[in-house]
């Protein structure tokens, strides 16, 4: 996450003033890192989408273009960029679709790198910031398990993860001993439980993974 979330209206208006002369298409001369910072800036209000009257700024066009580029071309990212997108996740984001987009980008990068991508994700879940535990831990894993391709890769990847990583996955699956997650309304709620969310396929796959993980954790103690 390149920025701290803007929560002050006055500060937001100051930022809007800086972007009054922004021209659509500026993103085309940005480096990948600059595009990622711009992308994160939109989600945190450090790059405004609207002026003080609620009208679209030119930044909106560039955000749409960058989003499409990120979604459709995962090959431009490195494995390490998965961590950068995990860092952007925020359960309290006022626009859940922003976070859904980040989850899809992460998923696409993982699929791009196949086994290496899945292993990287599973062994870097501990990097998910507390503000993003819901999206970064629960929904990331569930999305992986809903996809037939990434689920098969997950079954192989658990054997390559360290014991601490596997224990974290066990805790996520159980939904126990996990911190509360913060919602857009500012209220906290219990960490979601896999057996209470998703369809029967995901619940079955969760059990299969738990069965694979259990002996590995015992062996690695």
PDB file of C-alpha atoms in Angstrom:
ATOM      1  CA  UNK A   1       0.000   0.000   0.000  1.00  0.00           C
ATOM      2  CA  UNK A   2       1.717   3.153  -1.185  1.00  0.00           C
ATOM      3  CA  UNK A   3      -0.488   5.539   0.744  1.00  0.00           C
ATOM      4  CA  UNK A   4      -2.326   6.021   3.994  1.00  0.00           C
ATOM      5  CA  UNK A   5      -6.071   6.340   3.491  1.00  0.00           C
ATOM      6  CA  UNK A   6      -7.336   9.918   3.332  1.00  0.00           C
ATOM      7  CA  UNK A   7     -10.065  10.444   5.928  1.00  0.00           C
ATOM      8  CA  UNK A   8     -10.163  14.248   6.149  1.00  0.00           C
ATOM      9  CA  UNK A   9     -12.522  16.030   3.746  1.00  0.00           C
ATOM     10  CA  UNK A  10     -10.341  19.142   3.770  1.00  0.00           C
ATOM     11  CA  UNK A  11      -7.283  17.093   2.889  1.00  0.00           C
ATOM     12  CA  UNK A  12      -9.224  15.425   0.086  1.00  0.00           C
ATOM     13  CA  UNK A  13     -10.188  18.844  -1.342  1.00  0.00           C
ATOM     14  CA  UNK A  14      -6.524  19.872  -1.291  1.00  0.00           C
ATOM     15  CA  UNK A  15      -5.679  16.756  -3.294  1.00  0.00           C
ATOM     16  CA  UNK A  16      -8.526  17.473  -5.743  1.00  0.00           C
ATOM     17  CA  UNK A  17      -7.019  20.899  -6.351  1.00  0.00           C
ATOM     18  CA  UNK A  18      -3.700  19.298  -7.304  1.00  0.00           C
ATOM     19  CA  UNK A  19      -5.419  17.072  -9.874  1.00  0.00           C
ATOM     20  CA  UNK A  20      -7.576  19.733 -11.542  1.00  0.00           C
ATOM     21  CA  UNK A  21      -5.225  19.900 -14.530  1.00  0.00           C
ATOM     22  CA  UNK A  22      -4.657  16.144 -14.802  1.00  0.00           C
ATOM     23  CA  UNK A  23      -5.060  14.925 -18.378  1.00  0.00           C
ATOM     24  CA  UNK A  24      -6.501  11.566 -19.366  1.00  0.00           C
ATOM     25  CA  UNK A  25      -3.881   9.359 -20.977  1.00  0.00           C
ATOM     26  CA  UNK A  26      -1.113  10.419 -18.602  1.00  0.00           C
ATOM     27  CA  UNK A  27      -0.894   6.802 -17.436  1.00  0.00           C
ATOM     28  CA  UNK A  28       0.617   5.798 -20.781  1.00  0.00           C
ATOM     29  CA  UNK A  29       3.945   7.377 -19.815  1.00  0.00           C
ATOM     30  CA  UNK A  30       3.959   5.861 -16.312  1.00  0.00           C
ATOM     31  CA  UNK A  31       6.202   3.010 -15.251  1.00  0.00           C
ATOM     32  CA  UNK A  32       4.526  -0.122 -13.902  1.00  0.00           C
ATOM     33  CA  UNK A  33       5.360   0.979 -10.342  1.00  0.00           C
ATOM     34  CA  UNK A  34       3.806   4.389 -10.978  1.00  0.00           C
ATOM     35  CA  UNK A  35       0.662   2.761 -12.365  1.00  0.00           C
ATOM     36  CA  UNK A  36       0.425   0.554  -9.270  1.00  0.00           C
ATOM     37  CA  UNK A  37       0.824   3.593  -7.010  1.00  0.00           C
ATOM     38  CA  UNK A  38      -1.836   5.465  -8.998  1.00  0.00           C
ATOM     39  CA  UNK A  39      -4.119   2.416  -8.742  1.00  0.00           C
ATOM     40  CA  UNK A  40      -3.642   2.260  -4.962  1.00  0.00           C
ATOM     41  CA  UNK A  41      -4.058   6.025  -4.737  1.00  0.00           C
ATOM     42  CA  UNK A  42      -7.566   5.771  -6.177  1.00  0.00           C
ATOM     43  CA  UNK A  43      -8.585   3.259  -3.506  1.00  0.00           C
ATOM     44  CA  UNK A  44      -7.222   5.412  -0.686  1.00  0.00           C
ATOM     45  CA  UNK A  45      -8.430   8.776  -2.060  1.00  0.00           C
ATOM     46  CA  UNK A  46      -4.863   9.976  -2.529  1.00  0.00           C
ATOM     47  CA  UNK A  47      -5.728  10.137  -6.228  1.00  0.00           C
ATOM     48  CA  UNK A  48      -9.243  11.591  -6.516  1.00  0.00           C
ATOM     49  CA  UNK A  49     -11.879  10.275  -8.892  1.00  0.00           C
ATOM     50  CA  UNK A  50     -14.309  13.158  -8.322  1.00  0.00           C
ATOM     51  CA  UNK A  51     -14.117  16.886  -7.790  1.00  0.00           C
ATOM     52  CA  UNK A  52     -15.809  18.687  -4.903  1.00  0.00           C
ATOM     53  CA  UNK A  53     -19.110  18.722  -6.846  1.00  0.00           C
ATOM     54  CA  UNK A  54     -19.036  14.959  -7.406  1.00  0.00           C
ATOM     55  CA  UNK A  55     -18.150  15.207 -11.105  1.00  0.00           C
ATOM     56  CA  UNK A  56     -15.633  12.811 -12.657  1.00  0.00           C
ATOM     57  CA  UNK A  57     -12.063  13.968 -12.985  1.00  0.00           C
ATOM     58  CA  UNK A  58      -9.818  12.869 -15.860  1.00  0.00           C
ATOM     59  CA  UNK A  59      -8.234  10.430 -13.418  1.00  0.00           C
ATOM     60  CA  UNK A  60     -11.321   8.232 -13.776  1.00  0.00           C
ATOM     61  CA  UNK A  61     -10.484   7.389 -17.400  1.00  0.00           C
ATOM     62  CA  UNK A  62      -6.919   6.469 -16.530  1.00  0.00           C
ATOM     63  CA  UNK A  63      -8.027   4.358 -13.583  1.00  0.00           C
ATOM     64  CA  UNK A  64     -10.343   2.392 -15.874  1.00  0.00           C
ATOM     65  CA  UNK A  65      -7.541   1.889 -18.396  1.00  0.00           C
ATOM     66  CA  UNK A  66      -5.016   0.793 -15.767  1.00  0.00           C
ATOM     67  CA  UNK A  67      -7.551  -1.559 -14.197  1.00  0.00           C
ATOM     68  CA  UNK A  68      -8.236  -3.247 -17.546  1.00  0.00           C
ATOM     69  CA  UNK A  69      -4.506  -3.509 -18.249  1.00  0.00           C
ATOM     70  CA  UNK A  70      -3.823  -5.067 -14.852  1.00  0.00           C
ATOM     71  CA  UNK A  71      -6.684  -7.538 -15.179  1.00  0.00           C
ATOM     72  CA  UNK A  72      -5.912  -8.608 -18.725  1.00  0.00           C
ATOM     73  CA  UNK A  73      -2.115  -8.719 -18.660  1.00  0.00           C
ATOM     74  CA  UNK A  74      -0.868 -10.514 -15.538  1.00  0.00           C
ATOM     75  CA  UNK A  75       2.310 -11.422 -17.428  1.00  0.00           C
ATOM     76  CA  UNK A  76       3.660  -7.920 -16.762  1.00  0.00           C
ATOM     77  CA  UNK A  77       3.907  -8.620 -13.044  1.00  0.00           C
ATOM     78  CA  UNK A  78       6.584 -10.432 -11.051  1.00  0.00           C
ATOM     79  CA  UNK A  79       5.853 -12.891  -8.267  1.00  0.00           C
ATOM     80  CA  UNK A  80       6.828 -10.212  -5.762  1.00  0.00           C
ATOM     81  CA  UNK A  81       4.053  -7.970  -7.078  1.00  0.00           C
ATOM     82  CA  UNK A  82       1.580 -10.367  -5.440  1.00  0.00           C
ATOM     83  CA  UNK A  83       2.828  -8.995  -2.118  1.00  0.00           C
ATOM     84  CA  UNK A  84       2.316  -5.426  -3.325  1.00  0.00           C
ATOM     85  CA  UNK A  85      -1.327  -6.126  -4.154  1.00  0.00           C
ATOM     86  CA  UNK A  86      -1.875  -7.990  -0.874  1.00  0.00           C
ATOM     87  CA  UNK A  87      -0.635  -4.843   0.870  1.00  0.00           C
ATOM     88  CA  UNK A  88      -3.377  -2.810  -0.867  1.00  0.00           C
ATOM     89  CA  UNK A  89      -6.245  -4.845   0.585  1.00  0.00           C
ATOM     90  CA  UNK A  90      -8.466  -3.032   3.065  1.00  0.00           C
ATOM     91  CA  UNK A  91     -11.628  -4.545   4.561  1.00  0.00           C
ATOM     92  CA  UNK A  92     -12.920  -1.079   5.432  1.00  0.00           C
ATOM     93  CA  UNK A  93     -12.756   0.218   1.854  1.00  0.00           C
ATOM     94  CA  UNK A  94     -15.926   2.149   1.048  1.00  0.00           C
ATOM     95  CA  UNK A  95     -16.129   0.519  -2.396  1.00  0.00           C
ATOM     96  CA  UNK A  96     -15.941  -3.302  -2.134  1.00  0.00           C
ATOM     97  CA  UNK A  97     -15.629  -3.637  -5.914  1.00  0.00           C
ATOM     98  CA  UNK A  98     -12.183  -2.025  -5.647  1.00  0.00           C
ATOM     99  CA  UNK A  99     -11.058  -4.870  -3.406  1.00  0.00           C
ATOM    100  CA  UNK A 100     -12.730  -7.487  -5.606  1.00  0.00           C
ATOM    101  CA  UNK A 101     -10.655  -6.161  -8.502  1.00  0.00           C
ATOM    102  CA  UNK A 102      -7.443  -6.507  -6.486  1.00  0.00           C
ATOM    103  CA  UNK A 103      -8.370 -10.080  -5.554  1.00  0.00           C
ATOM    104  CA  UNK A 104      -8.870 -10.925  -9.223  1.00  0.00           C
ATOM    105  CA  UNK A 105      -5.546  -9.347 -10.157  1.00  0.00           C
ATOM    106  CA  UNK A 106      -3.802 -11.422  -7.476  1.00  0.00           C
ATOM    107  CA  UNK A 107      -5.573 -14.541  -8.705  1.00  0.00           C
ATOM    108  CA  UNK A 108      -4.558 -13.856 -12.303  1.00  0.00           C
ATOM    109  CA  UNK A 109      -0.904 -13.359 -11.355  1.00  0.00           C
ATOM    110  CA  UNK A 110      -0.968 -16.597  -9.362  1.00  0.00           C
ATOM    111  CA  UNK A 111      -2.368 -18.464 -12.381  1.00  0.00           C
ATOM    112  CA  UNK A 112       0.227 -16.850 -14.630  1.00  0.00           C
ATOM    113  CA  UNK A 113       3.005 -18.389 -12.530  1.00  0.00           C
ATOM    114  CA  UNK A 114       1.157 -21.671 -11.905  1.00  0.00           C
ATOM    115  CA  UNK A 115       2.825 -23.726  -9.118  1.00  0.00           C
ATOM    116  CA  UNK A 116       5.306 -20.976  -8.286  1.00  0.00           C
ATOM    117  CA  UNK A 117       2.456 -18.488  -7.986  1.00  0.00           C
ATOM    118  CA  UNK A 118       0.420 -20.647  -5.634  1.00  0.00           C
ATOM    119  CA  UNK A 119       3.431 -21.465  -3.462  1.00  0.00           C
ATOM    120  CA  UNK A 120       4.345 -17.779  -3.304  1.00  0.00           C
ATOM    121  CA  UNK A 121       0.846 -16.769  -2.237  1.00  0.00           C
ATOM    122  CA  UNK A 122       0.481 -19.474   0.403  1.00  0.00           C
ATOM    123  CA  UNK A 123       3.867 -18.673   1.895  1.00  0.00           C
ATOM    124  CA  UNK A 124       3.245 -14.912   1.986  1.00  0.00           C
ATOM    125  CA  UNK A 125      -0.198 -14.823   3.596  1.00  0.00           C
ATOM    126  CA  UNK A 126       1.474 -13.656   6.801  1.00  0.00           C
ATOM    127  CA  UNK A 127       2.238 -10.376   4.989  1.00  0.00           C
ATOM    128  CA  UNK A 128      -1.448  -9.470   4.676  1.00  0.00           C
ATOM    129  CA  UNK A 129      -1.997  -6.337   6.792  1.00  0.00           C
ATOM    130  CA  UNK A 130      -4.476  -6.505   9.665  1.00  0.00           C
ATOM    131  CA  UNK A 131      -6.770  -4.078   7.845  1.00  0.00           C
ATOM    132  CA  UNK A 132      -7.072  -6.614   5.002  1.00  0.00           C
ATOM    133  CA  UNK A 133      -7.475  -9.935   6.814  1.00  0.00           C
ATOM    134  CA  UNK A 134     -10.958 -10.564   5.439  1.00  0.00           C
ATOM    135  CA  UNK A 135     -10.066 -10.046   1.794  1.00  0.00           C
ATOM    136  CA  UNK A 136      -6.436 -11.117   1.997  1.00  0.00           C
ATOM    137  CA  UNK A 137      -6.781 -14.300   4.035  1.00  0.00           C
ATOM    138  CA  UNK A 138     -10.340 -15.543   3.682  1.00  0.00           C
ATOM    139  CA  UNK A 139     -11.507 -14.428   0.251  1.00  0.00           C
ATOM    140  CA  UNK A 140      -8.129 -14.952  -1.418  1.00  0.00           C
ATOM    141  CA  UNK A 141      -8.070 -18.609  -0.364  1.00  0.00           C
ATOM    142  CA  UNK A 142     -11.725 -19.135  -1.213  1.00  0.00           C
ATOM    143  CA  UNK A 143     -11.219 -17.723  -4.703  1.00  0.00           C
ATOM    144  CA  UNK A 144      -8.282 -20.085  -5.200  1.00  0.00           C
ATOM    145  CA  UNK A 145     -10.416 -23.035  -4.082  1.00  0.00           C
ATOM    146  CA  UNK A 146     -13.335 -22.121  -6.329  1.00  0.00           C
ATOM    147  CA  UNK A 147     -11.083 -22.299  -9.393  1.00  0.00           C
ATOM    148  CA  UNK A 148     -10.448 -25.890 -10.498  1.00  0.00           C
ATOM    149  CA  UNK A 149      -6.989 -25.083 -11.851  1.00  0.00           C
ATOM    150  CA  UNK A 150      -5.644 -23.200  -8.846  1.00  0.00           C
ATOM    151  CA  UNK A 151      -7.204 -25.677  -6.427  1.00  0.00           C
ATOM    152  CA  UNK A 152      -5.246 -28.540  -7.956  1.00  0.00           C
ATOM    153  CA  UNK A 153      -2.105 -26.441  -7.683  1.00  0.00           C
ATOM    154  CA  UNK A 154      -2.928 -25.726  -4.040  1.00  0.00           C
ATOM    155  CA  UNK A 155      -3.047 -29.423  -3.237  1.00  0.00           C
ATOM    156  CA  UNK A 156       0.538 -29.772  -4.415  1.00  0.00           C
ATOM    157  CA  UNK A 157       1.709 -26.473  -2.951  1.00  0.00           C
ATOM    158  CA  UNK A 158       0.848 -27.243   0.682  1.00  0.00           C
ATOM    159  CA  UNK A 159       3.685 -29.771   0.721  1.00  0.00           C
ATOM    160  CA  UNK A 160       6.142 -26.967  -0.050  1.00  0.00           C
ATOM    161  CA  UNK A 161       4.938 -24.548   2.619  1.00  0.00           C
ATOM    162  CA  UNK A 162       6.593 -24.087   6.011  1.00  0.00           C
ATOM    163  CA  UNK A 163       4.898 -25.292   9.160  1.00  0.00           C
ATOM    164  CA  UNK A 164       4.004 -21.759  10.309  1.00  0.00           C
ATOM    165  CA  UNK A 165       2.372 -21.046   6.949  1.00  0.00           C
ATOM    166  CA  UNK A 166       0.337 -24.248   7.178  1.00  0.00           C
ATOM    167  CA  UNK A 167      -0.793 -23.425  10.708  1.00  0.00           C
ATOM    168  CA  UNK A 168      -2.019 -20.047   9.522  1.00  0.00           C
ATOM    169  CA  UNK A 169      -4.029 -21.750   6.766  1.00  0.00           C
ATOM    170  CA  UNK A 170      -5.516 -24.099   9.373  1.00  0.00           C
ATOM    171  CA  UNK A 171      -6.570 -21.110  11.484  1.00  0.00           C
ATOM    172  CA  UNK A 172      -8.104 -19.377   8.471  1.00  0.00           C
ATOM    173  CA  UNK A 173     -10.077 -22.508   7.591  1.00  0.00           C
ATOM    174  CA  UNK A 174     -11.309 -22.889  11.165  1.00  0.00           C
ATOM    175  CA  UNK A 175     -12.120 -19.203  11.581  1.00  0.00           C
ATOM    176  CA  UNK A 176     -10.924 -19.484  15.177  1.00  0.00           C
ATOM    177  CA  UNK A 177      -8.306 -17.478  17.032  1.00  0.00           C
ATOM    178  CA  UNK A 178      -8.492 -14.907  14.255  1.00  0.00           C
ATOM    179  CA  UNK A 179      -8.931 -11.166  14.774  1.00  0.00           C
ATOM    180  CA  UNK A 180     -12.153  -9.390  13.920  1.00  0.00           C
ATOM    181  CA  UNK A 181     -12.397  -7.693  10.541  1.00  0.00           C
ATOM    182  CA  UNK A 182     -13.354  -4.076   9.988  1.00  0.00           C
ATOM    183  CA  UNK A 183     -16.233  -3.264   7.658  1.00  0.00           C
ATOM    184  CA  UNK A 184     -16.896  -0.158   5.513  1.00  0.00           C
ATOM    185  CA  UNK A 185     -19.278   1.120   8.196  1.00  0.00           C
ATOM    186  CA  UNK A 186     -16.468   1.175  10.730  1.00  0.00           C
ATOM    187  CA  UNK A 187     -17.924  -1.714  12.714  1.00  0.00           C
ATOM    188  CA  UNK A 188     -16.041  -4.921  13.388  1.00  0.00           C
ATOM    189  CA  UNK A 189     -17.330  -8.426  12.858  1.00  0.00           C
ATOM    190  CA  UNK A 190     -16.038 -11.929  13.492  1.00  0.00           C
ATOM    191  CA  UNK A 191     -13.600 -13.442  11.042  1.00  0.00           C
ATOM    192  CA  UNK A 192     -15.650 -15.423   8.479  1.00  0.00           C
ATOM    193  CA  UNK A 193     -15.907 -19.209   8.757  1.00  0.00           C
ATOM    194  CA  UNK A 194     -15.433 -21.365   5.662  1.00  0.00           C
ATOM    195  CA  UNK A 195     -18.123 -23.869   6.597  1.00  0.00           C
ATOM    196  CA  UNK A 196     -20.654 -21.041   6.805  1.00  0.00           C
ATOM    197  CA  UNK A 197     -19.683 -19.387   3.525  1.00  0.00           C
ATOM    198  CA  UNK A 198     -19.542 -20.638  -0.027  1.00  0.00           C
ATOM    199  CA  UNK A 199     -20.970 -23.711  -1.666  1.00  0.00           C
ATOM    200  CA  UNK A 200     -20.571 -27.406  -0.948  1.00  0.00           C
ATOM    201  CA  UNK A 201     -17.668 -27.702  -3.391  1.00  0.00           C
ATOM    202  CA  UNK A 202     -15.584 -25.226  -1.424  1.00  0.00           C
ATOM    203  CA  UNK A 203     -16.437 -26.864   1.889  1.00  0.00           C
ATOM    204  CA  UNK A 204     -15.411 -30.259   0.504  1.00  0.00           C
ATOM    205  CA  UNK A 205     -12.172 -28.878  -0.859  1.00  0.00           C
ATOM    206  CA  UNK A 206     -11.428 -27.191   2.451  1.00  0.00           C
ATOM    207  CA  UNK A 207     -11.722 -30.579   4.160  1.00  0.00           C
ATOM    208  CA  UNK A 208      -9.443 -32.166   1.565  1.00  0.00           C
ATOM    209  CA  UNK A 209      -6.808 -29.525   2.140  1.00  0.00           C
ATOM    210  CA  UNK A 210      -7.119 -29.836   5.904  1.00  0.00           C
ATOM    211  CA  UNK A 211      -6.499 -33.568   5.573  1.00  0.00           C
ATOM    212  CA  UNK A 212      -3.385 -32.895   3.504  1.00  0.00           C
ATOM    213  CA  UNK A 213      -2.073 -30.214   5.859  1.00  0.00           C
ATOM    214  CA  UNK A 214      -2.600 -31.972   9.201  1.00  0.00           C
ATOM    215  CA  UNK A 215       0.177 -34.605   8.896  1.00  0.00           C
ATOM    216  CA  UNK A 216       2.567 -32.054   7.399  1.00  0.00           C
ATOM    217  CA  UNK A 217       2.203 -29.752  10.391  1.00  0.00           C
ATOM    218  CA  UNK A 218       2.837 -32.677  12.715  1.00  0.00           C
ATOM    219  CA  UNK A 219       5.947 -33.711  10.817  1.00  0.00           C
ATOM    220  CA  UNK A 220       7.411 -30.209  10.729  1.00  0.00           C
ATOM    221  CA  UNK A 221       7.014 -29.446  14.454  1.00  0.00           C
TER     222      UNK A 221
END
